[in-house]
Amino acid sequence: MQKIDPKYYPILLLALGCFFYFPFLGRVHLFDWDEINFAESAREMLVSGNYTRVQINFKPFWEKPPLFFWLQATAMHLFGVGEYAARFPNAVMGVITLLTIFFIGRRLVDARFGLLWALGYLGAVTPHFYFKTAIIDPTFNYFIFLGVWFLSQRKAWQAGLFIGLAILTKGPVGALLPGLTFLLFWGLHRFKPVLSIGQMVTIVLVAFGVASFWFGLEVMQHGWWFMNEFIAYQIKLFSTPDAGHAQPFYYHFVVVLLGCFPLSILAIRFLVPKTSALTNPQAAVNSESFRLWMTLLFWVVMILFSIVKTKIVHYSSMAWLPVSYLATYHLYQYLTNRIRWSRWTTVGLLVIGCILGLALTLAPIVGMHTDAIIPYIKDPFAAANLQAKMNWQGWEWLIGAVWLLALITFIVRLRRHTQSAAIGLFLSTAVCLWFYLASVVPNIEEFVQGTVIRFYESKQGQDVYVEPIGYKSYAQLFYFRKQPPVNPKTDDEDYLLNGPVDKPTFLITRLDRAKDFRQHPNLEIIKEENGFVFFRRK
């Protein structure tokens, strides 16, 4: 990169972002639950014409505010209802994020720092992957990050604006994360003035005003019922584990360590707040003081979501941006001869890299030889899933194998050829993920849910009921393209099984939930395939 004029770095990052994030967005069906759930809310906005109330199954959905769904609905207006449109907003946000952190890095240090930071984020496993999904969090994380950035800059109305947008994207946690980070920063400075009273009031008023654009409108139009349900859900999420999402306290630390590779290993050395950065809290922000902000934000995210009872991979995704900054800070400190390289960094990169490289190599091999492993799988649903016919070409294992060799090569070279090896490490990871998402993930999706998705798609446009029984899913809503009005009785499983249904009715369940339904006098099996059992009401 030394031969490229730094003034062209933004163009380079724009090109890389477009190349890596936009292709193949529609190659794989949306995954149940979250991807389909969010895309369905956007689709129902288009179908109903109601853009002010979030809905699922054309009924109020109080789990999330609407900003991200507005972005998805806009994309669906442009590209049509489908996977590409549902994932398009995050791909755009991916490019914007790369450019944003480059410009912030250039302002804090120099263009080389900004470029390394952006390339590192492009080449980290889960950050790269999530920019190609229909999950809310990449967009939410961007707003939170900018809220904290402008807090560190003492720019009140800008901080309030992005905190307000974060609230509009995911709810009160959009204010909680930057708020707790600021309180810790303030506390470490022994509560010396960081912001003036006027600045604090401005942040609160602007954030409240932006959030009220929808929350206030909702209350005026529909009263407090929806808001009460929304708040109750947020409390429930914090205090009780959602079905299937109870995990140990350390869960998110493992997720970030593995998922944010290689940045996670590079960041470890600087995860402890540096007390020497505790100078004048109102001084102009620099790389050292911003390091403190990023360290505090990291620990706020990790501790808060380790306490939360419901644990999902992307809940701790806000930690990825602080990790990326701290990893870049580590590399730059070594590049400028301010620290010595630690052999433990090399060991950590090799160990985690080999684990991930072997996993990506073995996954296609396992997929090509499912007959050999099915007899050893005790879960009947999982075993039946693996019977799906997948379209393996035979070379897919090479993606992980070549990446593993590249990892070892670049990691070994990091100490003596730090900049070129780091860039090689980041870009090789991005290339690996580009190929993997295009060729391997479609096969994984096929055995997870491909059969049932195709069944829903086959019923589009028909005047029938298509519903899951015995398990929760959102797939029937999006892939059947369910239309209003919705018969409220179809929410009642007893009605679907025993009631006087007024349309042809198709019911789907998982193999491990099918025992009682097989004997039901009102049901007949129409097919059983890849872990799913399909019934028709008699």
Coordinates of C-alpha atoms in Angstrom, one line a residue:
M1 CA 0.0 0.0 0.0
Q2 CA 3.0 2.3 0.3
K3 CA 2.9 2.8 -3.5
I4 CA -0.6 4.2 -3.4
D5 CA -1.0 7.9 -2.7
P6 CA -2.9 8.2 0.6
K7 CA -5.4 10.6 -1.0
Y8 CA -6.7 7.6 -3.0
Y9 CA -7.2 5.4 0.1
P10 CA -10.9 6.3 0.4
I11 CA -11.5 5.3 -3.3
L12 CA -9.6 2.0 -2.6
L13 CA -11.8 1.3 0.4
L14 CA -15.0 2.2 -1.5
A15 CA -14.0 -0.2 -4.2
L16 CA -13.1 -3.0 -1.8
G17 CA -16.3 -2.5 0.2
C18 CA -18.4 -2.7 -2.9
F19 CA -16.6 -5.7 -4.2
F20 CA -16.8 -7.7 -1.0
Y21 CA -20.2 -6.7 0.4
F22 CA -22.6 -6.4 -2.5
P23 CA -22.2 -9.6 -4.5
F24 CA -24.2 -12.7 -3.6
L25 CA -26.5 -11.0 -1.1
G26 CA -29.5 -12.8 -2.6
R27 CA -27.7 -16.2 -3.1
V28 CA -29.0 -17.7 0.1
H29 CA -32.5 -17.6 1.7
L30 CA -32.9 -15.5 4.7
F31 CA -32.2 -17.4 7.9
D32 CA -35.0 -18.0 10.5
W33 CA -35.5 -16.3 13.0
D34 CA -33.9 -12.9 13.0
E35 CA -33.2 -12.3 9.3
I36 CA -36.7 -13.4 8.2
N37 CA -38.3 -11.6 11.2
F38 CA -36.8 -8.2 10.3
A39 CA -37.4 -8.6 6.5
E40 CA -41.0 -9.6 7.2
S41 CA -41.6 -6.4 9.1
A42 CA -40.3 -4.4 6.2
R43 CA -42.4 -6.4 3.7
E44 CA -45.5 -5.9 5.8
M45 CA -44.9 -2.1 5.6
L46 CA -45.1 -2.3 1.8
V47 CA -48.1 -4.6 1.8
S48 CA -50.1 -2.7 4.4
G49 CA -48.9 0.8 3.5
N50 CA -48.4 1.4 7.2
Y51 CA -44.9 2.7 7.8
T52 CA -45.4 4.0 11.3
R53 CA -46.2 0.8 13.1
V54 CA -43.9 -2.2 13.1
Q55 CA -45.9 -5.4 12.5
I56 CA -45.4 -9.2 12.3
N57 CA -48.2 -11.3 10.9
F58 CA -50.0 -7.9 10.4
K59 CA -50.2 -7.4 14.1
P60 CA -48.2 -4.9 16.3
F61 CA -44.7 -6.1 16.9
W62 CA -43.2 -4.3 19.9
E63 CA -39.7 -5.8 20.0
K64 CA -38.0 -3.3 17.8
P65 CA -38.4 0.3 16.6
P66 CA -38.7 0.9 12.8
L67 CA -35.6 2.6 11.5
F68 CA -33.9 -0.4 10.1
F69 CA -37.2 -1.7 8.7
W70 CA -37.6 1.6 6.9
L71 CA -34.2 1.1 5.3
Q72 CA -35.2 -2.5 4.2
A73 CA -38.5 -1.3 2.9
T74 CA -36.8 1.4 0.8
A75 CA -34.5 -1.3 -0.6
M76 CA -37.5 -3.5 -1.4
H77 CA -39.1 -0.6 -3.3
L78 CA -35.9 -0.4 -5.4
F79 CA -35.1 -4.1 -5.9
G80 CA -38.3 -5.9 -5.1
V81 CA -39.2 -8.1 -2.1
G82 CA -36.4 -10.6 -1.6
E83 CA -33.1 -11.5 0.1
Y84 CA -31.0 -9.0 -1.8
A85 CA -33.1 -6.1 -0.8
A86 CA -33.4 -7.3 2.8
R87 CA -29.6 -7.4 3.1
F88 CA -28.8 -4.4 1.0
P89 CA -28.9 -1.8 3.8
N90 CA -26.2 -3.5 5.8
A91 CA -24.0 -3.8 2.7
V92 CA -24.3 -0.1 2.3
M93 CA -23.6 0.4 5.9
G94 CA -20.5 -1.8 5.6
V95 CA -19.0 0.5 3.0
I96 CA -20.0 3.6 5.0
T97 CA -18.4 2.1 8.1
L98 CA -15.1 1.4 6.3
L99 CA -14.9 5.0 5.1
T100 CA -15.9 6.4 8.5
I101 CA -13.3 4.6 10.5
F102 CA -10.7 5.4 7.9
F103 CA -11.4 9.2 8.2
I104 CA -11.5 9.0 12.0
G105 CA -8.3 7.0 12.1
R106 CA -6.7 9.6 9.7
R107 CA -7.8 12.4 12.0
L108 CA -6.6 10.8 15.2
V109 CA -3.2 9.5 13.8
D110 CA -2.6 9.4 10.0
A111 CA -3.8 7.9 6.8
R112 CA -1.8 4.7 7.3
F113 CA -3.5 4.1 10.7
G114 CA -6.9 4.7 9.1
L115 CA -6.2 2.3 6.3
L116 CA -5.1 -0.4 8.6
W117 CA -8.1 0.1 10.8
A118 CA -10.5 -0.1 7.8
L119 CA -8.8 -3.1 6.2
G120 CA -8.8 -4.9 9.6
Y121 CA -12.5 -4.5 9.9
L122 CA -13.0 -5.6 6.4
G123 CA -10.9 -8.7 7.2
A124 CA -12.4 -9.7 10.5
V125 CA -14.7 -12.8 10.4
T126 CA -18.0 -11.8 12.0
P127 CA -17.9 -8.1 11.1
H128 CA -17.4 -9.0 7.5
F129 CA -20.1 -11.7 7.6
Y130 CA -22.7 -9.5 9.3
F131 CA -22.5 -6.8 6.7
K132 CA -24.0 -9.4 4.3
T133 CA -27.0 -10.2 6.5
A134 CA -30.4 -8.7 7.2
I135 CA -29.6 -8.4 11.0
I136 CA -30.2 -5.0 12.6
D137 CA -26.9 -4.8 14.5
P138 CA -24.4 -3.5 11.9
T139 CA -26.5 -0.4 11.4
F140 CA -27.2 -0.1 15.1
N141 CA -23.5 -0.4 15.9
Y142 CA -22.6 2.3 13.5
F143 CA -24.9 4.8 15.2
I144 CA -23.6 3.8 18.6
F145 CA -20.0 4.2 17.5
L146 CA -20.6 7.6 16.1
G147 CA -22.5 8.6 19.2
V148 CA -19.4 7.7 21.3
W149 CA -17.1 9.3 18.8
F150 CA -18.9 12.6 19.0
L151 CA -19.1 12.3 22.8
S152 CA -15.3 12.0 22.9
Q153 CA -15.2 15.1 20.6
R154 CA -17.6 17.1 22.9
K155 CA -19.8 17.7 19.9
A156 CA -23.2 17.7 21.6
W157 CA -25.8 17.8 18.9
Q158 CA -24.0 15.3 16.7
A159 CA -23.7 12.9 19.6
G160 CA -27.4 13.4 20.4
L161 CA -28.3 12.8 16.8
F162 CA -26.6 9.5 16.5
I163 CA -27.7 8.3 19.9
G164 CA -31.2 9.1 18.9
L165 CA -30.8 7.2 15.6
A166 CA -29.5 4.2 17.6
I167 CA -32.6 4.4 19.8
L168 CA -34.8 4.4 16.7
T169 CA -32.9 1.4 15.5
K170 CA -33.0 -0.9 18.5
G171 CA -34.5 0.8 21.4
P172 CA -33.3 2.1 24.8
V173 CA -30.0 0.2 24.6
G174 CA -29.0 2.8 22.0
A175 CA -28.8 5.3 24.9
L176 CA -27.7 2.8 27.5
L177 CA -24.4 1.9 25.9
P178 CA -23.0 5.4 25.2
G179 CA -24.5 6.6 28.5
L180 CA -22.6 3.9 30.6
T181 CA -19.4 4.5 28.6
F182 CA -19.6 8.2 29.3
L183 CA -20.3 7.6 33.0
L184 CA -17.3 5.4 33.3
F185 CA -15.1 7.9 31.5
W186 CA -16.4 10.7 33.8
G187 CA -15.9 8.5 36.9
L188 CA -12.3 7.7 36.0
H189 CA -11.7 11.4 35.8
R190 CA -13.1 11.8 39.3
F191 CA -16.2 13.5 38.0
K192 CA -14.3 16.5 36.8
P193 CA -16.3 18.5 34.1
V194 CA -16.2 16.6 30.8
L195 CA -19.2 18.3 29.2
S196 CA -20.9 21.5 30.1
I197 CA -24.4 21.5 31.4
G198 CA -25.5 23.0 28.1
Q199 CA -23.8 20.2 26.2
M200 CA -25.5 17.5 28.3
V201 CA -28.9 19.1 27.9
T202 CA -28.3 19.4 24.1
I203 CA -27.4 15.7 23.8
V204 CA -30.4 14.6 25.8
L205 CA -32.8 16.9 24.0
V206 CA -31.5 16.0 20.5
A207 CA -31.5 12.3 21.2
F208 CA -35.0 12.5 22.7
G209 CA -36.2 14.6 19.8
V210 CA -34.9 12.2 17.2
A211 CA -36.3 9.1 19.0
S212 CA -39.6 10.9 19.6
F213 CA -40.0 11.2 15.8
W214 CA -41.4 7.7 16.0
F215 CA -41.9 6.9 19.7
G216 CA -43.9 10.1 20.2
L217 CA -45.9 9.6 17.0
E218 CA -46.8 6.1 18.2
V219 CA -48.1 7.3 21.5
M220 CA -50.1 10.1 19.8
Q221 CA -51.7 7.7 17.3
H222 CA -52.2 4.6 19.5
G223 CA -51.8 5.6 23.1
W224 CA -49.5 4.0 25.6
W225 CA -50.4 0.3 25.1
F226 CA -47.7 -0.3 22.5
M227 CA -45.0 1.6 24.5
N228 CA -45.9 -0.4 27.6
E229 CA -45.5 -3.6 25.8
F230 CA -42.2 -2.4 24.2
I231 CA -40.7 -1.5 27.6
A232 CA -42.0 -4.8 29.2
Y233 CA -40.3 -6.7 26.4
Q234 CA -36.9 -4.9 26.9
I235 CA -37.1 -5.8 30.6
K236 CA -38.0 -9.4 29.9
L237 CA -35.1 -9.7 27.5
F238 CA -32.7 -8.5 30.1
S239 CA -34.0 -10.6 33.0
T240 CA -35.1 -13.9 31.5
P241 CA -33.5 -16.2 28.9
D242 CA -35.4 -16.5 25.6
A243 CA -36.1 -20.0 24.5
G244 CA -32.9 -21.6 23.1
H245 CA -30.7 -18.6 24.0
A246 CA -29.6 -19.2 27.6
Q247 CA -25.8 -19.4 27.6
P248 CA -23.0 -19.2 30.3
F249 CA -21.7 -15.9 31.5
Y250 CA -18.5 -16.2 29.4
Y251 CA -20.4 -16.8 26.2
H252 CA -19.8 -13.4 24.6
F253 CA -16.1 -13.5 25.4
V254 CA -15.7 -16.7 23.4
V255 CA -17.9 -15.3 20.6
V256 CA -15.8 -12.2 20.3
L257 CA -12.5 -14.0 20.6
L258 CA -13.3 -16.4 17.8
G259 CA -15.6 -14.3 15.7
C260 CA -13.6 -11.1 15.6
F261 CA -10.4 -12.9 14.6
P262 CA -7.7 -11.8 13.8
L263 CA -8.5 -8.4 15.5
S264 CA -9.5 -10.0 18.8
I265 CA -6.0 -11.4 19.4
L266 CA -4.3 -8.2 18.4
A267 CA -6.5 -6.2 20.7
I268 CA -6.0 -8.3 23.9
R269 CA -2.8 -6.4 24.9
F270 CA -4.7 -3.1 25.1
L271 CA -8.0 -4.1 26.7
V272 CA -7.0 -2.7 30.1
P273 CA -7.7 1.1 30.4
K274 CA -4.5 3.1 30.4
T275 CA -4.5 5.4 33.4
S276 CA -1.9 7.7 31.8
A277 CA -4.7 8.8 29.4
L278 CA -6.5 10.3 32.4
T279 CA -5.4 13.9 31.8
N280 CA -7.6 16.9 31.3
P281 CA -11.0 15.4 30.4
Q282 CA -11.8 18.4 28.3
A283 CA -8.6 18.2 26.3
A284 CA -8.7 17.5 22.5
V285 CA -9.1 13.8 21.8
N286 CA -6.1 11.9 20.4
S287 CA -5.3 8.3 19.8
E288 CA -4.5 7.8 23.5
S289 CA -7.6 9.3 24.9
F290 CA -9.8 7.7 22.2
R291 CA -8.2 4.4 23.2
L292 CA -9.7 4.9 26.7
W293 CA -13.1 5.5 25.2
M294 CA -12.9 2.4 23.1
T295 CA -11.7 0.3 26.0
L296 CA -14.5 1.5 28.2
L297 CA -17.1 0.9 25.4
F298 CA -15.7 -2.7 25.0
W299 CA -16.1 -3.5 28.6
V300 CA -19.6 -1.9 28.9
V301 CA -20.8 -4.1 26.0
M302 CA -19.1 -7.3 27.2
I303 CA -20.2 -7.0 30.9
L304 CA -23.7 -5.8 30.1
F305 CA -24.6 -8.5 27.6
S306 CA -22.9 -11.2 29.8
I307 CA -25.3 -10.2 32.5
V308 CA -28.3 -10.2 30.1
K309 CA -30.0 -13.6 30.4
T310 CA -30.8 -13.9 26.6
K311 CA -27.5 -14.4 24.8
I312 CA -27.2 -14.3 21.0
V313 CA -24.0 -13.9 18.9
H314 CA -24.8 -10.5 17.6
Y315 CA -25.8 -9.0 21.0
S316 CA -22.1 -8.3 21.7
S317 CA -21.4 -7.1 18.2
M318 CA -20.9 -3.6 19.4
A319 CA -17.6 -4.8 20.9
W320 CA -16.2 -5.4 17.4
L321 CA -15.5 -1.7 16.6
P322 CA -13.6 -1.0 19.8
V323 CA -11.7 -4.3 19.3
S324 CA -10.8 -3.2 15.8
Y325 CA -9.5 0.2 17.0
L326 CA -7.4 -1.4 19.8
A327 CA -6.0 -4.0 17.4
T328 CA -5.0 -1.3 15.0
Y329 CA -3.5 0.7 17.8
H330 CA -1.4 -2.4 18.7
L331 CA -0.1 -2.7 15.2
Y332 CA 0.7 1.0 14.9
Q333 CA 2.5 1.1 18.2
Y334 CA 4.8 -1.7 16.9
L335 CA 5.2 -0.1 13.5
T336 CA 6.4 3.1 15.1
N337 CA 8.8 1.3 17.4
R338 CA 6.9 2.1 20.6
I339 CA 6.4 -1.4 21.8
R340 CA 8.1 -4.8 21.3
W341 CA 6.3 -7.6 19.6
S342 CA 5.0 -10.3 21.9
R343 CA 5.5 -14.0 21.0
W344 CA 2.2 -14.7 22.7
T345 CA 0.4 -12.5 20.1
T346 CA 1.9 -14.8 17.4
V347 CA 1.0 -17.9 19.3
G348 CA -2.6 -16.7 19.9
L349 CA -3.0 -15.8 16.2
L350 CA -1.7 -19.2 15.1
V351 CA -3.9 -21.2 17.6
I352 CA -7.2 -19.4 16.9
G353 CA -6.3 -19.1 13.2
C354 CA -5.7 -22.9 12.9
I355 CA -8.9 -23.7 14.8
L356 CA -10.9 -21.5 12.4
G357 CA -9.0 -22.6 9.3
L358 CA -9.5 -26.3 10.1
A359 CA -13.2 -25.7 10.8
L360 CA -13.8 -24.0 7.5
T361 CA -11.8 -26.7 5.7
L362 CA -13.6 -29.6 7.4
A363 CA -17.2 -28.3 7.1
P364 CA -17.4 -29.0 3.4
I365 CA -15.7 -32.3 3.8
V366 CA -18.3 -33.3 6.4
G367 CA -21.1 -32.0 4.1
M368 CA -19.8 -34.2 1.3
H369 CA -19.8 -37.3 3.5
T370 CA -22.9 -37.0 5.6
D371 CA -23.7 -40.7 5.1
A372 CA -20.7 -41.6 7.2
I373 CA -21.6 -39.4 10.2
I374 CA -25.4 -39.7 10.3
P375 CA -25.3 -43.0 12.2
Y376 CA -23.4 -41.3 15.0
I377 CA -25.8 -38.3 15.4
K378 CA -28.3 -38.9 18.2
D379 CA -30.6 -35.9 17.4
P380 CA -33.1 -37.3 14.9
F381 CA -33.9 -33.8 13.5
A382 CA -30.2 -33.0 12.9
A383 CA -29.6 -36.4 11.3
A384 CA -32.6 -35.9 9.0
N385 CA -31.3 -32.4 8.1
L386 CA -28.1 -34.0 6.8
Q387 CA -30.0 -36.1 4.4
A388 CA -30.7 -33.1 2.2
K389 CA -29.2 -33.2 -1.3
M390 CA -26.5 -30.5 -1.5
N391 CA -24.8 -29.2 -4.5
W392 CA -21.1 -29.8 -3.6
Q393 CA -18.6 -29.4 -6.4
G394 CA -15.8 -31.1 -4.5
W395 CA -13.3 -28.2 -4.3
E396 CA -15.0 -26.2 -1.5
W397 CA -12.7 -27.6 1.2
L398 CA -9.8 -25.8 -0.6
I399 CA -11.2 -22.4 0.5
G400 CA -10.5 -23.1 4.1
A401 CA -7.3 -25.0 3.4
V402 CA -5.8 -22.2 1.3
W403 CA -6.9 -19.6 3.9
L404 CA -5.2 -21.7 6.6
L405 CA -1.9 -21.7 4.7
A406 CA -2.2 -18.0 4.0
L407 CA -2.9 -17.3 7.7
I408 CA 0.2 -19.2 8.8
T409 CA 2.3 -17.5 6.2
F410 CA 1.2 -14.0 7.1
I411 CA 1.2 -14.5 10.9
V412 CA 4.8 -15.8 10.9
R413 CA 5.8 -12.7 8.9
L414 CA 4.0 -10.3 11.1
R415 CA 6.9 -9.5 13.4
R416 CA 9.4 -8.5 10.7
H417 CA 7.1 -7.4 7.9
T418 CA 4.2 -6.0 10.0
Q419 CA 2.4 -3.8 7.6
S420 CA 2.4 -6.0 4.5
A421 CA 1.7 -9.1 6.5
A422 CA -1.2 -7.5 8.4
I423 CA -2.7 -6.3 5.1
G424 CA -2.2 -9.8 3.7
L425 CA -3.9 -11.3 6.7
F426 CA -6.9 -9.1 6.5
L427 CA -7.4 -9.4 2.8
S428 CA -6.9 -13.1 2.7
T429 CA -9.7 -13.4 5.3
A430 CA -12.0 -11.2 3.3
V431 CA -11.3 -13.3 0.1
C432 CA -11.9 -16.5 2.0
L433 CA -15.3 -15.3 3.3
W434 CA -16.2 -14.0 -0.1
F435 CA -15.8 -17.5 -1.6
Y436 CA -17.2 -19.3 1.4
L437 CA -20.4 -17.3 1.5
A438 CA -20.9 -17.9 -2.2
S439 CA -20.2 -21.6 -2.3
V440 CA -20.4 -23.2 1.1
V441 CA -23.1 -21.3 3.0
P442 CA -25.8 -22.1 0.4
N443 CA -25.3 -25.8 1.1
I444 CA -25.4 -25.2 4.8
E445 CA -28.7 -23.3 4.4
E446 CA -30.0 -26.1 2.3
F447 CA -29.8 -28.7 5.1
V448 CA -30.9 -26.3 7.8
Q449 CA -34.1 -25.0 6.2
G450 CA -34.0 -25.4 2.4
T451 CA -36.8 -28.0 2.2
V452 CA -39.3 -26.0 4.3
I453 CA -38.6 -22.7 2.6
R454 CA -39.2 -24.2 -0.9
F455 CA -42.6 -25.6 0.4
Y456 CA -43.6 -22.1 1.5
E457 CA -42.6 -20.6 -1.8
S458 CA -44.6 -23.2 -3.7
K459 CA -47.8 -22.0 -1.9
Q460 CA -47.3 -18.3 -2.8
G461 CA -50.5 -16.8 -4.3
Q462 CA -52.7 -19.6 -3.2
D463 CA -55.7 -19.0 -1.0
V464 CA -54.6 -21.4 1.7
Y465 CA -53.3 -21.5 5.3
V466 CA -49.7 -22.5 5.7
E467 CA -48.5 -22.6 9.3
P468 CA -45.8 -24.2 11.5
I469 CA -47.0 -26.3 14.5
G470 CA -45.0 -27.5 17.5
Y471 CA -42.2 -24.9 16.9
K472 CA -41.8 -21.2 16.3
S473 CA -40.9 -19.8 12.9
Y474 CA -41.2 -16.7 10.9
A475 CA -40.4 -18.3 7.5
Q476 CA -44.0 -19.0 6.5
L477 CA -44.8 -15.3 6.7
F478 CA -42.0 -14.1 4.4
Y479 CA -41.7 -17.0 2.0
F480 CA -45.4 -17.7 1.6
R481 CA -45.9 -13.9 1.2
K482 CA -48.8 -13.9 3.6
Q483 CA -51.4 -11.3 2.8
P484 CA -53.9 -9.5 5.0
P485 CA -56.5 -9.8 6.3
V486 CA -55.2 -12.4 8.8
N487 CA -57.7 -14.8 10.4
P488 CA -56.9 -14.4 14.1
K489 CA -57.9 -18.0 14.8
T490 CA -54.8 -19.2 12.9
D491 CA -52.7 -18.2 15.9
D492 CA -54.5 -20.9 17.9
E493 CA -52.9 -24.3 17.2
D494 CA -56.0 -26.0 18.4
Y495 CA -58.1 -24.3 15.7
L496 CA -55.6 -25.4 13.1
L497 CA -55.8 -28.9 14.2
N498 CA -59.4 -29.3 15.2
G499 CA -61.4 -26.2 14.2
P500 CA -63.6 -25.7 11.1
V501 CA -61.0 -24.2 8.9
D502 CA -62.4 -22.3 5.9
K503 CA -59.4 -22.8 3.6
P504 CA -57.1 -25.7 2.6
T505 CA -54.7 -25.9 5.4
F506 CA -51.1 -27.1 5.4
L507 CA -49.2 -27.6 8.6
I508 CA -45.5 -28.2 9.0
T509 CA -43.5 -29.5 12.0
R510 CA -40.0 -30.7 12.8
L511 CA -39.3 -34.4 12.9
D512 CA -38.6 -34.4 16.6
R513 CA -41.9 -32.7 17.3
A514 CA -44.1 -34.8 15.0
K515 CA -45.0 -37.8 17.2
D516 CA -48.3 -36.6 18.4
F517 CA -49.3 -35.0 15.2
R518 CA -48.8 -38.2 13.2
Q519 CA -51.6 -39.9 15.1
H520 CA -54.0 -36.9 14.8
P521 CA -57.3 -37.9 13.1
N522 CA -57.6 -34.6 11.3
L523 CA -54.2 -34.7 9.7
E524 CA -52.7 -36.6 6.8
I525 CA -49.0 -36.6 6.0
I526 CA -48.3 -35.3 2.5
K527 CA -44.5 -35.7 2.7
E528 CA -41.6 -36.1 5.1
E529 CA -38.3 -34.7 4.0
N530 CA -35.0 -33.6 5.5
G531 CA -36.2 -33.3 9.1
F532 CA -39.6 -31.7 8.4
V533 CA -43.0 -33.4 8.3
F534 CA -45.8 -31.8 6.1
F535 CA -49.4 -32.3 6.9
R536 CA -52.7 -31.4 5.2
R537 CA -55.9 -30.9 7.2
K538 CA -58.6 -33.4 6.3

